[in-house]
Amino acid sequence: EVRLVESGGALVQPGGSLRLSCAASGFTFSNYWMGWVRQAPGIGLEWVANMKQDGSEKHYVDSVEGRFTISRDNAKNSLYLQMNSLRAEDSALYYCARDLISASCCYGMDVWGQGTTVTVSS
Amino acid sequence: DIQMTQSPSSVSASVGDRVTITCRASQDISTLLAWYQQKPGKAPKLLIYTASSLQSGVPSRFSGSGSGTDFTLTISSLQPEDFATYYCQHSKSFPLTFGGGTKVEIK
């Protein structure tokens, strides 16, 4: 079964840091672009970042550029999101997602995790 | 950045109705558009990619069309399980922005 499982969400104070993880299984992780999408409570979807299979390309939404870093460990079938200088507006459910077509970007995200919740509050 | 505008923001419809949702891009995105369905408490589900290609396992009552800046998602005969929120997303360039969503509600 193709599966993504996120972890690492927590309550953190403004200015704090957090590292999200996404464990992949059931497919050849190293063949796919992977990304993060977030959703604030009651709000729509926001694409956050994605990354090429070999890590040679990384892209971010402007609002997190310079604060968040996407990374991956293909040997561990894992995707990460290091989040620094967190703000209240970063509070959301963070989804890990896989790009549809192996070795290609970006046709849509066909596999999603269940999400992990980040709350930034004092 | 390319902005994606969906309309309407919500629609009330009955089972069996034909429902059409529109997504407009702020610039030409060719056919680099995907549609997703999201139900409460669940992750989004990919329905359509490259504007009109039906994702595997998605019922044929869903269809997508359009190119350039104007796109539509059509549900030909609304079923009870289709009541959800629908999002478009472009992939022409980074950032890969989503539309604001369209909630399909029971009439």
Tab-separated table of C-alpha atoms in Angstrom:
chain	number	residue	atom	x	y	z
A	1	GLU	CA	0.000	0.000	0.000
A	2	VAL	CA	1.259	3.419	-0.970
A	3	ARG	CA	1.348	5.520	2.158
A	4	LEU	CA	2.629	8.779	3.627
A	5	VAL	CA	2.682	9.401	7.378
A	6	GLU	CA	3.523	12.812	8.799
A	7	SER	CA	4.755	13.510	12.307
A	8	GLY	CA	6.352	16.256	14.327
A	9	GLY	CA	3.529	18.729	14.655
A	10	ALA	CA	3.248	20.498	17.999
A	11	LEU	CA	2.399	23.669	19.876
A	12	VAL	CA	5.323	26.077	19.615
A	13	GLN	CA	5.864	29.680	20.637
A	14	PRO	CA	6.275	32.449	18.073
A	15	GLY	CA	9.868	32.593	16.929
A	16	GLY	CA	10.357	28.914	17.695
A	17	SER	CA	11.382	26.014	15.480
A	18	LEU	CA	9.911	22.686	14.532
A	19	ARG	CA	10.870	19.836	12.229
A	20	LEU	CA	8.177	17.893	10.440
A	21	SER	CA	8.797	14.419	9.070
A	22	CYS	CA	7.009	12.358	6.450
A	23	ALA	CA	7.620	8.625	6.190
A	24	ALA	CA	6.873	7.080	2.808
A	25	SER	CA	6.157	3.449	2.044
A	26	GLY	CA	4.795	1.299	-0.751
A	27	PHE	CA	6.560	3.070	-3.618
A	28	THR	CA	10.059	3.991	-4.789
A	29	PHE	CA	10.414	7.252	-2.868
A	30	SER	CA	13.624	8.255	-4.620
A	31	ASN	CA	11.819	8.459	-7.981
A	32	TYR	CA	9.357	11.197	-7.044
A	33	TRP	CA	9.175	14.908	-6.446
A	34	MET	CA	7.701	15.440	-2.984
A	35	GLY	CA	6.156	18.427	-1.303
A	36	TRP	CA	4.333	20.028	1.593
A	37	VAL	CA	0.902	21.655	1.514
A	38	ARG	CA	-0.738	23.341	4.495
A	39	GLN	CA	-4.250	24.248	5.495
A	40	ALA	CA	-5.126	26.700	8.232
A	41	PRO	CA	-8.336	25.895	10.157
A	42	GLY	CA	-11.377	26.625	8.020
A	43	ILE	CA	-9.192	27.970	5.227
A	44	GLY	CA	-8.163	26.635	1.837
A	45	LEU	CA	-5.053	24.816	0.714
A	46	GLU	CA	-1.668	26.515	0.422
A	47	TRP	CA	1.275	24.945	-1.369
A	48	VAL	CA	4.373	25.398	0.813
A	49	ALA	CA	7.362	23.729	-0.813
A	50	ASN	CA	8.516	20.895	-2.994
A	51	MET	CA	11.699	19.115	-3.878
A	52	LYS	CA	13.136	17.114	-6.731
A	53	GLN	CA	13.984	13.441	-6.336
A	54	ASP	CA	17.715	14.038	-5.947
A	55	GLY	CA	17.408	17.236	-3.944
A	56	SER	CA	18.876	19.380	-6.715
A	57	GLU	CA	15.791	21.607	-6.881
A	58	LYS	CA	13.796	23.098	-4.043
A	59	HIS	CA	10.981	25.620	-4.298
A	60	TYR	CA	9.079	27.574	-1.668
A	61	VAL	CA	6.105	29.859	-1.359
A	62	ASP	CA	7.292	33.411	-0.721
A	63	SER	CA	5.867	33.566	2.802
A	64	VAL	CA	8.184	30.811	4.070
A	65	GLU	CA	11.277	31.458	1.926
A	66	GLY	CA	14.295	31.845	4.188
A	67	ARG	CA	12.491	30.404	7.227
A	68	PHE	CA	11.546	26.893	6.092
A	69	THR	CA	13.808	24.265	4.556
A	70	ILE	CA	12.600	21.176	2.762
A	71	SER	CA	14.899	18.156	2.675
A	72	ARG	CA	14.772	14.430	2.110
A	73	ASP	CA	16.653	11.246	2.908
A	74	ASN	CA	16.033	8.768	0.124
A	75	ALA	CA	17.779	5.997	2.047
A	76	LYS	CA	15.213	6.432	4.815
A	77	ASN	CA	12.256	7.113	2.491
A	78	SER	CA	11.627	10.308	4.369
A	79	LEU	CA	10.781	13.926	3.655
A	80	TYR	CA	11.338	16.745	6.133
A	81	LEU	CA	10.323	20.347	6.680
A	82	GLN	CA	12.498	22.392	9.024
A	83	MET	CA	10.487	25.369	10.187
A	84	ASN	CA	12.277	28.284	11.867
A	85	SER	CA	11.140	31.707	13.061
A	86	LEU	CA	7.599	30.445	13.270
A	87	ARG	CA	4.724	32.906	13.198
A	88	ALA	CA	1.086	32.652	14.204
A	89	GLU	CA	0.120	32.594	10.533
A	90	ASP	CA	2.098	29.361	10.093
A	91	SER	CA	-0.454	27.542	12.251
A	92	ALA	CA	-2.030	24.886	10.066
A	93	LEU	CA	-2.408	21.241	9.252
A	94	TYR	CA	0.649	20.295	7.209
A	95	TYR	CA	0.290	17.605	4.560
A	96	CYS	CA	3.081	15.717	2.852
A	97	ALA	CA	2.252	14.802	-0.745
A	98	ARG	CA	3.734	12.957	-3.701
A	99	ASP	CA	3.808	14.221	-7.245
A	100	LEU	CA	1.744	12.197	-9.690
A	101	ILE	CA	4.315	11.161	-12.255
A	102	SER	CA	7.616	9.495	-11.452
A	103	ALA	CA	10.638	11.666	-12.188
A	104	SER	CA	8.458	14.585	-13.274
A	105	CYS	CA	7.091	17.751	-11.811
A	106	CYS	CA	4.407	18.999	-11.426
A	107	TYR	CA	1.266	17.348	-12.672
A	108	GLY	CA	-0.656	17.129	-9.431
A	109	MET	CA	-0.297	15.370	-6.103
A	110	ASP	CA	-1.816	11.927	-6.006
A	111	VAL	CA	-0.746	10.570	-2.623
A	112	TRP	CA	-1.276	12.513	0.586
A	113	GLY	CA	-0.658	11.844	4.229
A	114	GLN	CA	-3.190	12.488	6.976
A	115	GLY	CA	-1.441	15.677	8.066
A	116	THR	CA	0.281	16.905	11.205
A	117	THR	CA	-0.870	19.977	13.128
A	118	VAL	CA	1.361	22.934	13.869
A	119	THR	CA	0.109	25.563	16.282
A	120	VAL	CA	2.133	28.703	16.849
A	121	SER	CA	0.966	30.522	19.948
A	122	SER	CA	2.280	31.965	23.181
B	1	ASP	CA	2.969	34.813	-8.949
B	2	ILE	CA	0.005	33.326	-10.765
B	3	GLN	CA	-3.305	33.846	-8.975
B	4	MET	CA	-6.104	31.293	-9.246
B	5	THR	CA	-9.698	32.446	-8.814
B	6	GLN	CA	-12.504	29.958	-8.384
B	7	SER	CA	-16.189	30.601	-8.762
B	8	PRO	CA	-18.602	30.234	-7.232
B	9	SER	CA	-17.249	29.983	-3.700
B	10	SER	CA	-20.175	27.736	-2.863
B	11	VAL	CA	-23.000	26.064	-4.738
B	12	SER	CA	-26.123	24.316	-3.520
B	13	ALA	CA	-27.238	21.414	-5.646
B	14	SER	CA	-29.350	18.278	-5.532
B	15	VAL	CA	-28.425	14.690	-6.238
B	16	GLY	CA	-28.523	14.185	-9.987
B	17	ASP	CA	-27.770	17.812	-10.830
B	18	ARG	CA	-25.042	18.862	-13.219
B	19	VAL	CA	-22.541	21.056	-11.425
B	20	THR	CA	-19.893	23.255	-13.051
B	21	ILE	CA	-17.066	24.967	-11.192
B	22	THR	CA	-14.848	27.561	-12.820
B	23	CYS	CA	-11.191	28.357	-12.221
B	24	ARG	CA	-9.474	31.351	-13.785
B	25	ALA	CA	-5.710	31.903	-13.874
B	26	SER	CA	-4.197	35.390	-13.813
B	27	GLN	CA	-2.015	34.436	-16.794
B	28	ASP	CA	-1.742	31.722	-19.428
B	29	ILE	CA	-1.004	28.357	-17.803
B	30	SER	CA	-1.619	26.224	-20.895
B	31	THR	CA	-3.229	23.041	-19.520
B	32	LEU	CA	-1.107	22.845	-16.374
B	33	LEU	CA	-4.033	22.587	-13.998
B	34	ALA	CA	-5.209	20.014	-11.489
B	35	TRP	CA	-8.471	19.614	-9.601
B	36	TYR	CA	-8.846	18.169	-6.118
B	37	GLN	CA	-11.751	17.111	-3.942
B	38	GLN	CA	-11.560	17.481	-0.174
B	39	LYS	CA	-14.056	16.171	2.346
B	40	PRO	CA	-14.148	17.406	5.962
B	41	GLY	CA	-11.329	15.988	8.058
B	42	LYS	CA	-9.726	14.290	5.070
B	43	ALA	CA	-6.745	14.950	2.838
B	44	PRO	CA	-7.355	16.267	-0.662
B	45	LYS	CA	-7.884	13.750	-3.462
B	46	LEU	CA	-6.608	14.314	-6.985
B	47	LEU	CA	-9.423	14.184	-9.544
B	48	ILE	CA	-8.087	15.715	-12.740
B	49	TYR	CA	-4.599	16.624	-14.001
B	50	THR	CA	-3.385	18.477	-17.085
B	51	ALA	CA	-6.795	20.139	-17.151
B	52	SER	CA	-8.723	17.197	-18.575
B	53	SER	CA	-7.015	13.898	-17.686
B	54	LEU	CA	-9.042	11.797	-15.269
B	55	GLN	CA	-6.996	10.379	-12.415
B	56	SER	CA	-7.144	6.611	-12.066
B	57	GLY	CA	-10.104	5.417	-10.029
B	58	VAL	CA	-12.064	8.658	-10.302
B	59	PRO	CA	-15.631	8.221	-11.575
B	60	SER	CA	-16.286	9.300	-15.149
B	61	ARG	CA	-18.985	11.749	-14.044
B	62	PHE	CA	-16.076	14.080	-13.251
B	63	SER	CA	-14.564	15.907	-16.191
B	64	GLY	CA	-12.274	18.859	-16.712
B	65	SER	CA	-11.794	21.227	-19.604
B	66	GLY	CA	-10.078	24.427	-20.561
B	67	SER	CA	-6.723	25.862	-21.486
B	68	GLY	CA	-4.947	29.150	-21.189
B	69	THR	CA	-6.666	31.024	-18.384
B	70	ASP	CA	-10.154	29.527	-18.113
B	71	PHE	CA	-10.967	26.080	-16.812
B	72	THR	CA	-13.990	24.133	-15.656
B	73	LEU	CA	-14.673	21.084	-13.538
B	74	THR	CA	-17.976	19.429	-14.289
B	75	ILE	CA	-19.824	16.809	-12.293
B	76	SER	CA	-22.358	15.431	-14.743
B	77	SER	CA	-24.731	13.888	-12.199
B	78	LEU	CA	-24.062	14.801	-8.597
B	79	GLN	CA	-23.926	11.879	-6.189
B	80	PRO	CA	-24.248	11.984	-2.376
B	81	GLU	CA	-20.532	11.287	-1.975
B	82	ASP	CA	-19.633	14.308	-4.126
B	83	PHE	CA	-20.619	16.867	-1.529
B	84	ALA	CA	-17.231	18.331	-0.695
B	85	THR	CA	-14.935	21.264	-1.392
B	86	TYR	CA	-13.127	21.416	-4.711
B	87	TYR	CA	-9.834	23.159	-5.430
B	88	CYS	CA	-7.911	23.926	-8.573
B	89	GLN	CA	-4.105	24.272	-8.616
B	90	HIS	CA	-1.826	25.393	-11.390
B	91	SER	CA	1.645	24.023	-12.092
B	92	LYS	CA	2.901	26.495	-14.686
B	93	SER	CA	5.554	27.995	-12.425
B	94	PHE	CA	6.483	28.259	-8.767
B	95	PRO	CA	4.699	28.895	-6.437
B	96	LEU	CA	2.068	26.296	-7.308
B	97	THR	CA	-0.951	28.197	-6.064
B	98	PHE	CA	-4.398	26.813	-5.311
B	99	GLY	CA	-7.706	28.457	-5.934
B	100	GLY	CA	-9.792	29.491	-2.960
B	101	GLY	CA	-12.081	26.472	-3.176
B	102	THR	CA	-15.700	25.796	-4.076
B	103	LYS	CA	-17.946	24.126	-1.542
B	104	VAL	CA	-20.641	21.924	-3.051
B	105	GLU	CA	-23.511	21.705	-0.592
B	106	ILE	CA	-26.742	19.797	-0.442
B	107	LYS	CA	-29.759	21.771	-1.607
